[in-house]
Rosetta silent file (secondary structure, phi, psi, omega in degrees, C-alpha in Angstrom):
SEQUENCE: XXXXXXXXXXXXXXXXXXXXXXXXXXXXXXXXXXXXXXXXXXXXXXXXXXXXXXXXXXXXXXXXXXXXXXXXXXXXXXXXXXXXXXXXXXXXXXXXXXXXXXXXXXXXXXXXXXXXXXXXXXXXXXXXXXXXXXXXXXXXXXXXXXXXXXXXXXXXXXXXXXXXXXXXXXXXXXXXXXXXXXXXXXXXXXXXXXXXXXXXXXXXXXXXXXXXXXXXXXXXXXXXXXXXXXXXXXXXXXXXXXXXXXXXXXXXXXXXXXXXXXXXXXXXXXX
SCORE:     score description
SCORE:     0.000 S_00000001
   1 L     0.000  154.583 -175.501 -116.007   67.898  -19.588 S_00000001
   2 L  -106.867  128.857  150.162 -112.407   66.905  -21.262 S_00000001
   3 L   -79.561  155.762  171.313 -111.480   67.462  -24.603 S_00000001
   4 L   -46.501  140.892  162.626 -111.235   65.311  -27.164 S_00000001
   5 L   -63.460  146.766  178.319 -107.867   63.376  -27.604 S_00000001
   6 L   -99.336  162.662  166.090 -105.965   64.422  -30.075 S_00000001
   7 L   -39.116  137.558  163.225 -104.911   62.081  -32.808 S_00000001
   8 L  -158.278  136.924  173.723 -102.029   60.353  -32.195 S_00000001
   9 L   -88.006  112.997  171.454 -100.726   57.149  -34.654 S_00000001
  10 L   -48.733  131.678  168.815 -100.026   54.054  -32.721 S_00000001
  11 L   -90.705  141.040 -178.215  -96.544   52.678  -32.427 S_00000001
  12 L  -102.517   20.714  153.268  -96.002   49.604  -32.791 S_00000001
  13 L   -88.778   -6.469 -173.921  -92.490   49.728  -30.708 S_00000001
  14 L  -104.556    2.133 -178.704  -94.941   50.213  -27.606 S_00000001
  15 L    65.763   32.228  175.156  -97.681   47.545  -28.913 S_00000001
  16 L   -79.331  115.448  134.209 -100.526   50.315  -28.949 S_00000001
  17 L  -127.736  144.134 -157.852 -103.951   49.439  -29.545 S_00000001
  18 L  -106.795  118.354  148.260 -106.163   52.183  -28.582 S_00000001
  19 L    -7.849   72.181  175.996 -109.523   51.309  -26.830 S_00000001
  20 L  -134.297   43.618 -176.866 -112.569   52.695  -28.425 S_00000001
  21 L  -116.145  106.561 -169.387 -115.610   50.943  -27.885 S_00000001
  22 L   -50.993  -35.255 -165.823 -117.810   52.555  -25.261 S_00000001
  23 L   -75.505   -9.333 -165.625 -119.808   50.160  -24.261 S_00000001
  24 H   -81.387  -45.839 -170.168 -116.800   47.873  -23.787 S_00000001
  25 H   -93.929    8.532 -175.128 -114.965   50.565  -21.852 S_00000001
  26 H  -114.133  -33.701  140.070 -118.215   51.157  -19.495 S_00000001
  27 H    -3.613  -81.580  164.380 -117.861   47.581  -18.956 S_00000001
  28 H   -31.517  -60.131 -169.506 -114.807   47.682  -17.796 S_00000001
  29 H   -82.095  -44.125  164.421 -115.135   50.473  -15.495 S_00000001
  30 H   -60.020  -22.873  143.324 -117.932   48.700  -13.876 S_00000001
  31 H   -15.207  -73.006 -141.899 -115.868   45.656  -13.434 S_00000001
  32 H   -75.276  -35.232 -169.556 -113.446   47.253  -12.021 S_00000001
  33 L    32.446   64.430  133.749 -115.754   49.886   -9.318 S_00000001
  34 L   -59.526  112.586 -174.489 -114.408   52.395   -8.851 S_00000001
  35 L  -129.336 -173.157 -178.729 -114.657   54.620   -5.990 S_00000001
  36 L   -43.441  113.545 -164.013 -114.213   57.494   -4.205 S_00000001
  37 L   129.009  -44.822  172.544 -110.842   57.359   -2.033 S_00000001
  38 L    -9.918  111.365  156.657 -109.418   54.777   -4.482 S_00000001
  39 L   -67.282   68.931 -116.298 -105.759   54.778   -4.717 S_00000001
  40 E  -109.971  156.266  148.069 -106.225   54.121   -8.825 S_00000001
  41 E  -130.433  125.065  170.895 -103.085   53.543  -11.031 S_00000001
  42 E  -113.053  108.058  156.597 -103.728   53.217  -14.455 S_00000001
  43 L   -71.100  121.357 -169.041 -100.887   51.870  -16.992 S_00000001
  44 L    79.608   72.981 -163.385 -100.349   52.994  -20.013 S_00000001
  45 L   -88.773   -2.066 -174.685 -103.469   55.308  -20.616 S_00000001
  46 L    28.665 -140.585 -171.207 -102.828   56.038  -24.453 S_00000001
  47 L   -44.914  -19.373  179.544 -105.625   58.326  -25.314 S_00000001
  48 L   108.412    4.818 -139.913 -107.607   58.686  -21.739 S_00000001
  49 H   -78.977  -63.556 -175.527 -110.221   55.745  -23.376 S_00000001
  50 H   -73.460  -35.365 -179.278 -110.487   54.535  -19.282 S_00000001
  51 H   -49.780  -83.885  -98.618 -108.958   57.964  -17.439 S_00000001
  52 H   -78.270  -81.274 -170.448 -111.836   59.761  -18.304 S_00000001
  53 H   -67.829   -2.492  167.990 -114.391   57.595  -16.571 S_00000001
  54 H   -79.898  -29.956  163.088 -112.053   56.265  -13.786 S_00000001
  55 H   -65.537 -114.762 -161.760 -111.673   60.112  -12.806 S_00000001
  56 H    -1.517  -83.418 -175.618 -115.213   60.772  -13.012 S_00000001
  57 H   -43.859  -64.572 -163.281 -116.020   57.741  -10.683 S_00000001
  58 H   -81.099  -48.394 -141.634 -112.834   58.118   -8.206 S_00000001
  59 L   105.193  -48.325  161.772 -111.800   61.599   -8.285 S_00000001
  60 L  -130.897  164.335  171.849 -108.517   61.076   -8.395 S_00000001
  61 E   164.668  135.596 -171.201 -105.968   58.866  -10.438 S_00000001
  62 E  -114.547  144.630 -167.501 -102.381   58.438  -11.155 S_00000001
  63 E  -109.766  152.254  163.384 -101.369   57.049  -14.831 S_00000001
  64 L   -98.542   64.282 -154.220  -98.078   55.576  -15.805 S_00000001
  65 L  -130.022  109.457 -177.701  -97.150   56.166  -19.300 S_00000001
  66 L   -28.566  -34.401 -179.470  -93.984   55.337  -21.385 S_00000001
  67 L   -86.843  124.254 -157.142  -94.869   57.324  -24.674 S_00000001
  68 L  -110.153   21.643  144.572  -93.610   60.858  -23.749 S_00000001
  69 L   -55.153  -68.950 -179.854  -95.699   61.736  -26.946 S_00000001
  70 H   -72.448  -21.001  172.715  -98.859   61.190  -25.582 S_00000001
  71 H   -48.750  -53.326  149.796  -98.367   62.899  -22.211 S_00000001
  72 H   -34.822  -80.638 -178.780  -99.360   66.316  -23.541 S_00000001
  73 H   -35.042  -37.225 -178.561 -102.237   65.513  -25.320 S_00000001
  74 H   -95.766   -2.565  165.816 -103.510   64.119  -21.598 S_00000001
  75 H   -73.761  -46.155 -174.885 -102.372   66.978  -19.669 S_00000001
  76 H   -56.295  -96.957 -137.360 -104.991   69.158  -22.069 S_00000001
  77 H   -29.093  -45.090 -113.374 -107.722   66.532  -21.938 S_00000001
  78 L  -152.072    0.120  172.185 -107.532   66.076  -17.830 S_00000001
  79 L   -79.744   24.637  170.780 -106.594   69.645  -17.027 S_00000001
  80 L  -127.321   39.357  165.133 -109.410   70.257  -14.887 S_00000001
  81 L  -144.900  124.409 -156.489 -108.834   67.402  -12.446 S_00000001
  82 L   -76.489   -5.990 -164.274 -106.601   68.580  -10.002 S_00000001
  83 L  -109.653   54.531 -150.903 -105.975   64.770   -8.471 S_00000001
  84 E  -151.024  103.120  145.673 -104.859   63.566  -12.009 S_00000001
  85 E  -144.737 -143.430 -155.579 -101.540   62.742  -12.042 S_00000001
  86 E  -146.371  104.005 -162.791  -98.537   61.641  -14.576 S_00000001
  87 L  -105.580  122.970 -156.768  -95.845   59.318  -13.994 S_00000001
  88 L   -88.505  125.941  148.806  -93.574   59.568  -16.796 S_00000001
  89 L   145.585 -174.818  176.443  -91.592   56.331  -17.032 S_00000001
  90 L   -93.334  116.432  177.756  -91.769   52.474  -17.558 S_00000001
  91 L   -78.850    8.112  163.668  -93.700   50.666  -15.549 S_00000001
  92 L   -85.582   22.926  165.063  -91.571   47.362  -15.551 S_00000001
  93 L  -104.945  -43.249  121.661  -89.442   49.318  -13.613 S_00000001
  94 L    62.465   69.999 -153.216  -91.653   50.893  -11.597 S_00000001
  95 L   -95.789   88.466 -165.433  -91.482   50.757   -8.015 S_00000001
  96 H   -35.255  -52.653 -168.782  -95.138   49.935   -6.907 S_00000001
  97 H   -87.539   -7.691  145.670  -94.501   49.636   -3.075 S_00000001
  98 H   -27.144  -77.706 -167.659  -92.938   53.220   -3.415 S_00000001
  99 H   -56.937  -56.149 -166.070  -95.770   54.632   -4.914 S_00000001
 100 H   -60.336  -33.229 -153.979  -98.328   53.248   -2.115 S_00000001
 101 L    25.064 -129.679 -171.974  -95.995   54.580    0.737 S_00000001
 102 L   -72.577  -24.211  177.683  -98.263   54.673    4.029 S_00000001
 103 L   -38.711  176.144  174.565 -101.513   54.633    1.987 S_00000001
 104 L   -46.999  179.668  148.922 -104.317   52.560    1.038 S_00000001
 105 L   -69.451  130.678  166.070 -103.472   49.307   -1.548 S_00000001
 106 E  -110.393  174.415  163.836 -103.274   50.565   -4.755 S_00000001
 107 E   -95.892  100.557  -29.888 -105.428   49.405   -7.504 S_00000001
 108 E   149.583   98.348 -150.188 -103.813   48.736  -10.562 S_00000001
 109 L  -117.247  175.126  142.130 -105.673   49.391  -13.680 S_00000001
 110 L   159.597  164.493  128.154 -104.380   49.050  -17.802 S_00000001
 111 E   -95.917   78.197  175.493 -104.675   48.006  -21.109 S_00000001
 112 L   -62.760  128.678  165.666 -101.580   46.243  -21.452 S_00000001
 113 L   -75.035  164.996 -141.140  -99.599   46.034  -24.174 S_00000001
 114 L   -85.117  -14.088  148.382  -99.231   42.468  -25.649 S_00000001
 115 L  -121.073   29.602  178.951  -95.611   42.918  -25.232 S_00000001
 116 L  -101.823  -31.035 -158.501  -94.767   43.858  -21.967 S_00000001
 117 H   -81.130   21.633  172.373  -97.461   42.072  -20.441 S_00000001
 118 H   -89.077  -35.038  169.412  -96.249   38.748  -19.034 S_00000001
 119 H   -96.602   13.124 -178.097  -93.246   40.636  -17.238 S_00000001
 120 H   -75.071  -54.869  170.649  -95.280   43.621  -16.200 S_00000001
 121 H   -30.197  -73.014 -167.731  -97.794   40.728  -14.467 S_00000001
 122 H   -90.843    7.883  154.778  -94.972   39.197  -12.334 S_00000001
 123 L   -80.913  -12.535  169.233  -93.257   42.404  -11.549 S_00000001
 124 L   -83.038  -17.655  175.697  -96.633   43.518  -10.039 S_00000001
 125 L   -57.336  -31.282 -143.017  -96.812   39.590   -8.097 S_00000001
 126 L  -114.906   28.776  171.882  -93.651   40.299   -6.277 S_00000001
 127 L  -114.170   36.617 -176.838  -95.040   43.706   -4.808 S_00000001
 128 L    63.537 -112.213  157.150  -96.449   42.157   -1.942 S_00000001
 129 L   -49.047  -69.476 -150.148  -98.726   44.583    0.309 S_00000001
 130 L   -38.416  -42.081 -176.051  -98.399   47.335   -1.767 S_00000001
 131 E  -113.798  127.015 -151.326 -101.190   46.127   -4.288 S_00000001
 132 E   -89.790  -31.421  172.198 -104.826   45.850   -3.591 S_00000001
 133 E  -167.788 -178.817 -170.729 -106.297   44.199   -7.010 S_00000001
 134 E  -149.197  135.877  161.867 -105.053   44.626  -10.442 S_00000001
 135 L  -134.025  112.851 -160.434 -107.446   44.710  -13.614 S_00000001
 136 E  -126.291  177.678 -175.146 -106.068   44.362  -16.815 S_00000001
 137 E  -124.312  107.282 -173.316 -107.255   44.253  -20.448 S_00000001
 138 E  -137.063  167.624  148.989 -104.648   41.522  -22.039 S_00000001
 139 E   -15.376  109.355  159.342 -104.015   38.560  -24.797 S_00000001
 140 L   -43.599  -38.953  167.532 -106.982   36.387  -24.556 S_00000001
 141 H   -87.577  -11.999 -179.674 -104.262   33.499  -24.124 S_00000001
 142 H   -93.060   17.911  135.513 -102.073   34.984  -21.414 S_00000001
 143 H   -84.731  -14.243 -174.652 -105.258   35.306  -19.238 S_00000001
 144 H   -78.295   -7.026 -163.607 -106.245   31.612  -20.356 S_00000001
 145 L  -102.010  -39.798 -175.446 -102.523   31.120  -19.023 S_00000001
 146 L   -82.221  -39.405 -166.617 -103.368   33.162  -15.686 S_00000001
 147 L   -87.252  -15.611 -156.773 -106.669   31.734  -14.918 S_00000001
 148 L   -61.772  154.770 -176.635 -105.799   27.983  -16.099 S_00000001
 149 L  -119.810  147.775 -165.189 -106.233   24.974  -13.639 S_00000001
 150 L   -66.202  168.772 -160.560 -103.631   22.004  -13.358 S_00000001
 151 L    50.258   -8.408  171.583 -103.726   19.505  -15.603 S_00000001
 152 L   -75.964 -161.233  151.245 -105.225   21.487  -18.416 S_00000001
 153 L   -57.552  -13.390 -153.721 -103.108   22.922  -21.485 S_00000001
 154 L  -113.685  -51.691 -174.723 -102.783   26.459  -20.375 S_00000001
 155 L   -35.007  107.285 -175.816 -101.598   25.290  -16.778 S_00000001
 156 L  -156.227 -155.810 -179.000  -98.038   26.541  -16.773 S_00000001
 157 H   -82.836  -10.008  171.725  -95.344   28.829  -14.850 S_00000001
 158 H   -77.608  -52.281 -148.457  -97.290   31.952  -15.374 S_00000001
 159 H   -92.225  -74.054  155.520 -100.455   30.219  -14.014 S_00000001
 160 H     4.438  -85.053  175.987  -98.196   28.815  -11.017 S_00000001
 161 H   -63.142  -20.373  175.478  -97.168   32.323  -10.157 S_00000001
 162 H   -69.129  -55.324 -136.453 -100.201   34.167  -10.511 S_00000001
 163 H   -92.994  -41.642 -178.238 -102.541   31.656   -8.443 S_00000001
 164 H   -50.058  -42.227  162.535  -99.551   31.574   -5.805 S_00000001
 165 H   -81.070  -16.769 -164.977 -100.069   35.607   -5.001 S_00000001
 166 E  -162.850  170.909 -164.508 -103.346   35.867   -6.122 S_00000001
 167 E   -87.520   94.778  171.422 -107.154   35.075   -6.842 S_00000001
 168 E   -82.092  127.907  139.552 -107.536   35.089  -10.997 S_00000001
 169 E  -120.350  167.752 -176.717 -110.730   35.571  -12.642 S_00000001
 170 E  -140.269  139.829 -155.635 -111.154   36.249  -15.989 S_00000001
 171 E   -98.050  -45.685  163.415 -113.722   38.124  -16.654 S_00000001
 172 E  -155.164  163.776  178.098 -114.811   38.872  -20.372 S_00000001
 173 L   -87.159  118.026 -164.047 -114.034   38.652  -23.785 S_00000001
 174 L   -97.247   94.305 -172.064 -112.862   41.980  -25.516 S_00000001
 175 L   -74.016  149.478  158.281 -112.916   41.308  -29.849 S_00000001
 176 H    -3.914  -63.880 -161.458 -110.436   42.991  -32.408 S_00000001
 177 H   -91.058   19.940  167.374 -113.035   45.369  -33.327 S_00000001
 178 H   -67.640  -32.492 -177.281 -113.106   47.345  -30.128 S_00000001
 179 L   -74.281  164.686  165.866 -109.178   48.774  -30.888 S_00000001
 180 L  -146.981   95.298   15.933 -107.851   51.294  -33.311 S_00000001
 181 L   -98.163  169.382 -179.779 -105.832   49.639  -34.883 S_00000001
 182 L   -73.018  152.349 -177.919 -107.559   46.584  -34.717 S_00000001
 183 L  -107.259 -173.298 -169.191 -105.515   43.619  -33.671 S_00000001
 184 L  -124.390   49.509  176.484 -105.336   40.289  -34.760 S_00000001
 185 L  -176.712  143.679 -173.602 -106.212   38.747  -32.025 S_00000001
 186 L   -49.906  165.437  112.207 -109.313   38.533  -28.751 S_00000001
 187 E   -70.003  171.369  162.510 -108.758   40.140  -25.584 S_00000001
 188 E  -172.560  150.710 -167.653 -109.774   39.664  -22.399 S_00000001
 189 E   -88.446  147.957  138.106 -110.289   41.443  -19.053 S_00000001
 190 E  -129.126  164.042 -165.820 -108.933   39.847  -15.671 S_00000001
 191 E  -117.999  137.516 -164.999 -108.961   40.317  -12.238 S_00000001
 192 E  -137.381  131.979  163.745 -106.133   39.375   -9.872 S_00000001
 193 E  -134.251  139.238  179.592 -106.650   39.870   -6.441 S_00000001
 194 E   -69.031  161.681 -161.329 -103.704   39.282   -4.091 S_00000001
 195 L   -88.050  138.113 -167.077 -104.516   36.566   -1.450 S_00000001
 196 L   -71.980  -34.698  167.945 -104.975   38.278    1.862 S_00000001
 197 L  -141.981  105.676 -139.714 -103.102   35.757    3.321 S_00000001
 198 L   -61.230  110.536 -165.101 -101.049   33.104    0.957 S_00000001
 199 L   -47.641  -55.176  174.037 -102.600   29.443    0.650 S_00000001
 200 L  -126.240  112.079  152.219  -99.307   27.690    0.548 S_00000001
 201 L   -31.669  116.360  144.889  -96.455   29.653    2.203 S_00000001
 202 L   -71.152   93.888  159.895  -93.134   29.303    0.217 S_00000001
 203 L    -4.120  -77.962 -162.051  -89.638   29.053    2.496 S_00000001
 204 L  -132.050  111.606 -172.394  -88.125   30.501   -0.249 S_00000001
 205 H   -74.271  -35.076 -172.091  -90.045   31.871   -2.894 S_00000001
 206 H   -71.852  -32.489  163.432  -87.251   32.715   -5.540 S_00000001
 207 H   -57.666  -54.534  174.493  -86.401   28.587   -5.002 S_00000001
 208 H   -24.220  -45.789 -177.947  -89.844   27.986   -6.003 S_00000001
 209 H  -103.645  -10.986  152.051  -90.030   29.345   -9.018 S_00000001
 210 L   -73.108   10.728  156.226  -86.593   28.215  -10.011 S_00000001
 211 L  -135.562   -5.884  160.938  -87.874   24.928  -10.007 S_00000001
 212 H   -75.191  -53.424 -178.565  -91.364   25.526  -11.550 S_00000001
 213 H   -42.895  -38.174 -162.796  -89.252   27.023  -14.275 S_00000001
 214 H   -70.984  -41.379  170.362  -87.234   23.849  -14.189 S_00000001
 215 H   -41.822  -55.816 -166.942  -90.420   21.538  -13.819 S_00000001
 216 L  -101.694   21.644 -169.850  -91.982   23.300  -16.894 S_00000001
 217 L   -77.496  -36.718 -148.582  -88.698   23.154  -19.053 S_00000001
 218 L  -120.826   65.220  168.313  -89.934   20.043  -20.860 S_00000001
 219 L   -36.532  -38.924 -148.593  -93.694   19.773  -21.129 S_00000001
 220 L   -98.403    3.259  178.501  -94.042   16.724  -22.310 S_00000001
 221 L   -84.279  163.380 -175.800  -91.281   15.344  -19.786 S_00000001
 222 L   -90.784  120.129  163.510  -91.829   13.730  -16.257 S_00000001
 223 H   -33.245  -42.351  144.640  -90.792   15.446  -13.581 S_00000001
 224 H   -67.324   -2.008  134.052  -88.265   13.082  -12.552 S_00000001
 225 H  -109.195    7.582  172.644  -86.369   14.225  -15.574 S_00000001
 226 H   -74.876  -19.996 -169.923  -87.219   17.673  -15.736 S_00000001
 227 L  -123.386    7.900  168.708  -85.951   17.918  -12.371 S_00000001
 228 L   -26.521  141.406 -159.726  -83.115   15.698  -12.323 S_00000001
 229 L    57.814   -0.264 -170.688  -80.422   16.672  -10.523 S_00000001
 230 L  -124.675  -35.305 -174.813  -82.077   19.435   -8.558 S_00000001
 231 L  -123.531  117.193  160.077  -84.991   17.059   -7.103 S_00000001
 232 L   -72.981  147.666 -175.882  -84.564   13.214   -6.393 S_00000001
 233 L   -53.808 -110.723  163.446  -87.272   10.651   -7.378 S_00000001
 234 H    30.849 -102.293  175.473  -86.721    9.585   -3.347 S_00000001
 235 H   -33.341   -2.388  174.019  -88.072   13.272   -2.081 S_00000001
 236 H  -107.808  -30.748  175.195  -91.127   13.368   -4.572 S_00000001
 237 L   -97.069  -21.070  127.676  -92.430    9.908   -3.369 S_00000001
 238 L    -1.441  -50.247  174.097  -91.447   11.086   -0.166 S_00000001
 239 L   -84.379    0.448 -147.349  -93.877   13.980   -0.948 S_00000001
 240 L    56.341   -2.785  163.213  -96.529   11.765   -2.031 S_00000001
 241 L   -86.138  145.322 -168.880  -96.165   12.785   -5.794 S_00000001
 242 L   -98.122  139.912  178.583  -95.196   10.205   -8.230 S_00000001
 243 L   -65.906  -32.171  163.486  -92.202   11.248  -10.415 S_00000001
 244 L   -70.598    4.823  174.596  -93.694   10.156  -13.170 S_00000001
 245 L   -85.480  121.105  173.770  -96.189   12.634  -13.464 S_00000001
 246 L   -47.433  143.741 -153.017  -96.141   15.200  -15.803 S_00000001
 247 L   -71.253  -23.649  160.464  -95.124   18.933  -14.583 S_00000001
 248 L  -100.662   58.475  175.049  -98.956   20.294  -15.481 S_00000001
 249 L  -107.570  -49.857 -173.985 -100.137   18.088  -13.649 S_00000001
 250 L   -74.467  171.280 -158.935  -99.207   19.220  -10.343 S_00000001
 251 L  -109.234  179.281 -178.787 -101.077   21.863   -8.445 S_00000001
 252 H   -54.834  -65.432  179.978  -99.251   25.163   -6.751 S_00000001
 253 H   -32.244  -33.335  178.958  -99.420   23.138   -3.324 S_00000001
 254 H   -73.779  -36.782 -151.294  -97.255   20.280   -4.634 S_00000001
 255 H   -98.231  -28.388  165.398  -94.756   22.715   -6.189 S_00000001
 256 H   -58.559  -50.690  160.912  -94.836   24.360   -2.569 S_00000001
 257 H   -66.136  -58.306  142.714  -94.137   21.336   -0.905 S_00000001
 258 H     6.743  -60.370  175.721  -91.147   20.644   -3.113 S_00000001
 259 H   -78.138  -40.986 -179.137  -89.726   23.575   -2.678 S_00000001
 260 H   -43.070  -55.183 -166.793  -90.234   23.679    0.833 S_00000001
 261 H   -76.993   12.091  168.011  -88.963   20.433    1.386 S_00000001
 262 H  -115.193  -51.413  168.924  -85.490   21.155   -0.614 S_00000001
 263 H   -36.161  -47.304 -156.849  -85.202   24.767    1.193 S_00000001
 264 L   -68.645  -28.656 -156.324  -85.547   22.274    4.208 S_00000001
 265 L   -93.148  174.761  170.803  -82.756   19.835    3.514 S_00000001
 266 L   -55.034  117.881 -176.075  -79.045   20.418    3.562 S_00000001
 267 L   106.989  -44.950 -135.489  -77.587   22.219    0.779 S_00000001
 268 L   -91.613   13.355  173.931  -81.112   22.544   -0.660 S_00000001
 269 L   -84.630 -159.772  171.427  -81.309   26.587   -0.545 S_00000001
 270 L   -71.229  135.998  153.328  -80.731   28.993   -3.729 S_00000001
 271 L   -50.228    0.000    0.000  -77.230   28.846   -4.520 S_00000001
């Protein structure tokens, strides 16, 4: 058994809300199945709401956590699991495919806070091998943003980049009053598993997403002027896409083929 966490008052420069609805967090942890062997990472573990039963299940598990406050309090609670351990630091910095060295994929755990977690997401996209699935507890819209399908509203450059590394589901809805403090706004859990092998190859990946940024500068713009000067109308009908189509419209493949075919042409690499 662990001890109880001790009190600790969220800060709101790290965007803590603390987890405390069991059945919510036994949820979770079944989601997520964990088992024995696991290479686990959890980020951001605030109180232990999820160590406690991801240890139990796995055995082992290494947490990443930013508040050098709370880091005591979970060395008591967890000192009597010897495969428990504590990576002091920020995980947008993080270096993921470090951490895995020769090992297993790791799995990639958290209750992210709401304001780290769109650049946490695509610093964990770009870490290739290294990561085996990821499960996070986030904004109910920046999973509606991860999980979204072209042509809806949500369908954007986050949604792009996600479904280009990886498989999104979204899994359930978490409400306000599971946190302490409560927040003013749903959750929701999803699961991103990287694609064992990547539906549409990018030439150049970092071109890619400089022109889905560019693509998605404008919603309400066509893509032959969002991408003016960077793309010609002539290479998009070329492509079979009509210029006049709005940028969430197209699907990742289209935005692949784009890039590809400007990586291809003269001139047409990253500056």
């Amino acid at each position: 058994m662990s001890h109880a966490p001790q009190q600790h008052r969220a800060r709101k420069r790290f965007g803590q809300n603390f987890l405390r609805d069991l059945g919510i967090i036994s949820r979770i942890v079944r989601a997520i199945g964990p088992r024995e062997g696991d290479r686990l990472i959890e980020i951001g573990p605030g109180q232990g709401a999820l160590t406690e039963p991801l240890l139990e299940a796995a055995g082992s598990l290494e947490v990443i956590e930013l508040d050098r406050d709370l880091i005591p309090g979970l060395r008591v609670q967890f000192f009597n699991y010897p495969d428990f351990v504590i990576h002091e630091g920020d995980a947008l910095k993080f270096d993921f495919t470090a951490l895995k060295g020769e090992g297993p994929g790791l799995r990639v755990v958290g209750n992210l806070p709401y304001n780290i977690s769109t650049p946490l997401i695509v610093h964990l996209l770009t870490m290739g091998d290294a990561i085996a699935d990821m499960h996070f507890m986030l904004q109910k819209e920046v999973v509606e943003r991860l999980a979204a399908e072209p042509g809806g509203p949500d369908w954007g450059r986050l949604s792009v980049m996600a479904q280009y590394y990886c498989q999104v589901e979204q899994l359930f809805i978490v409400p306000p009053e599971a946190f302490v403090p409560r927040p003013s706004v749903d959750s929701a859990i999803v699961r991103l598993t990287p694609h064992a092998a990547l539906p549409h190859p990018a030439d150049d990946p970092a071109l890619l997403f400089e022109l889905v940024k560019l693509a998605f500068g404008q919603r309400r713009k066509t893509l032959r002027n969002n991408l003016k000067g960077r793309v010609s109308t002539d290479v998009l009908e070329a492509l079979g896409i009509d210029p006049t189509r709005r940028p969430q419209t197209l699907t990742v493949g289209e935005y692949v083929a784009i890039a590809n075919r400007l990586a291809a042409d003269e001139g047409g690499a990253t500056p």
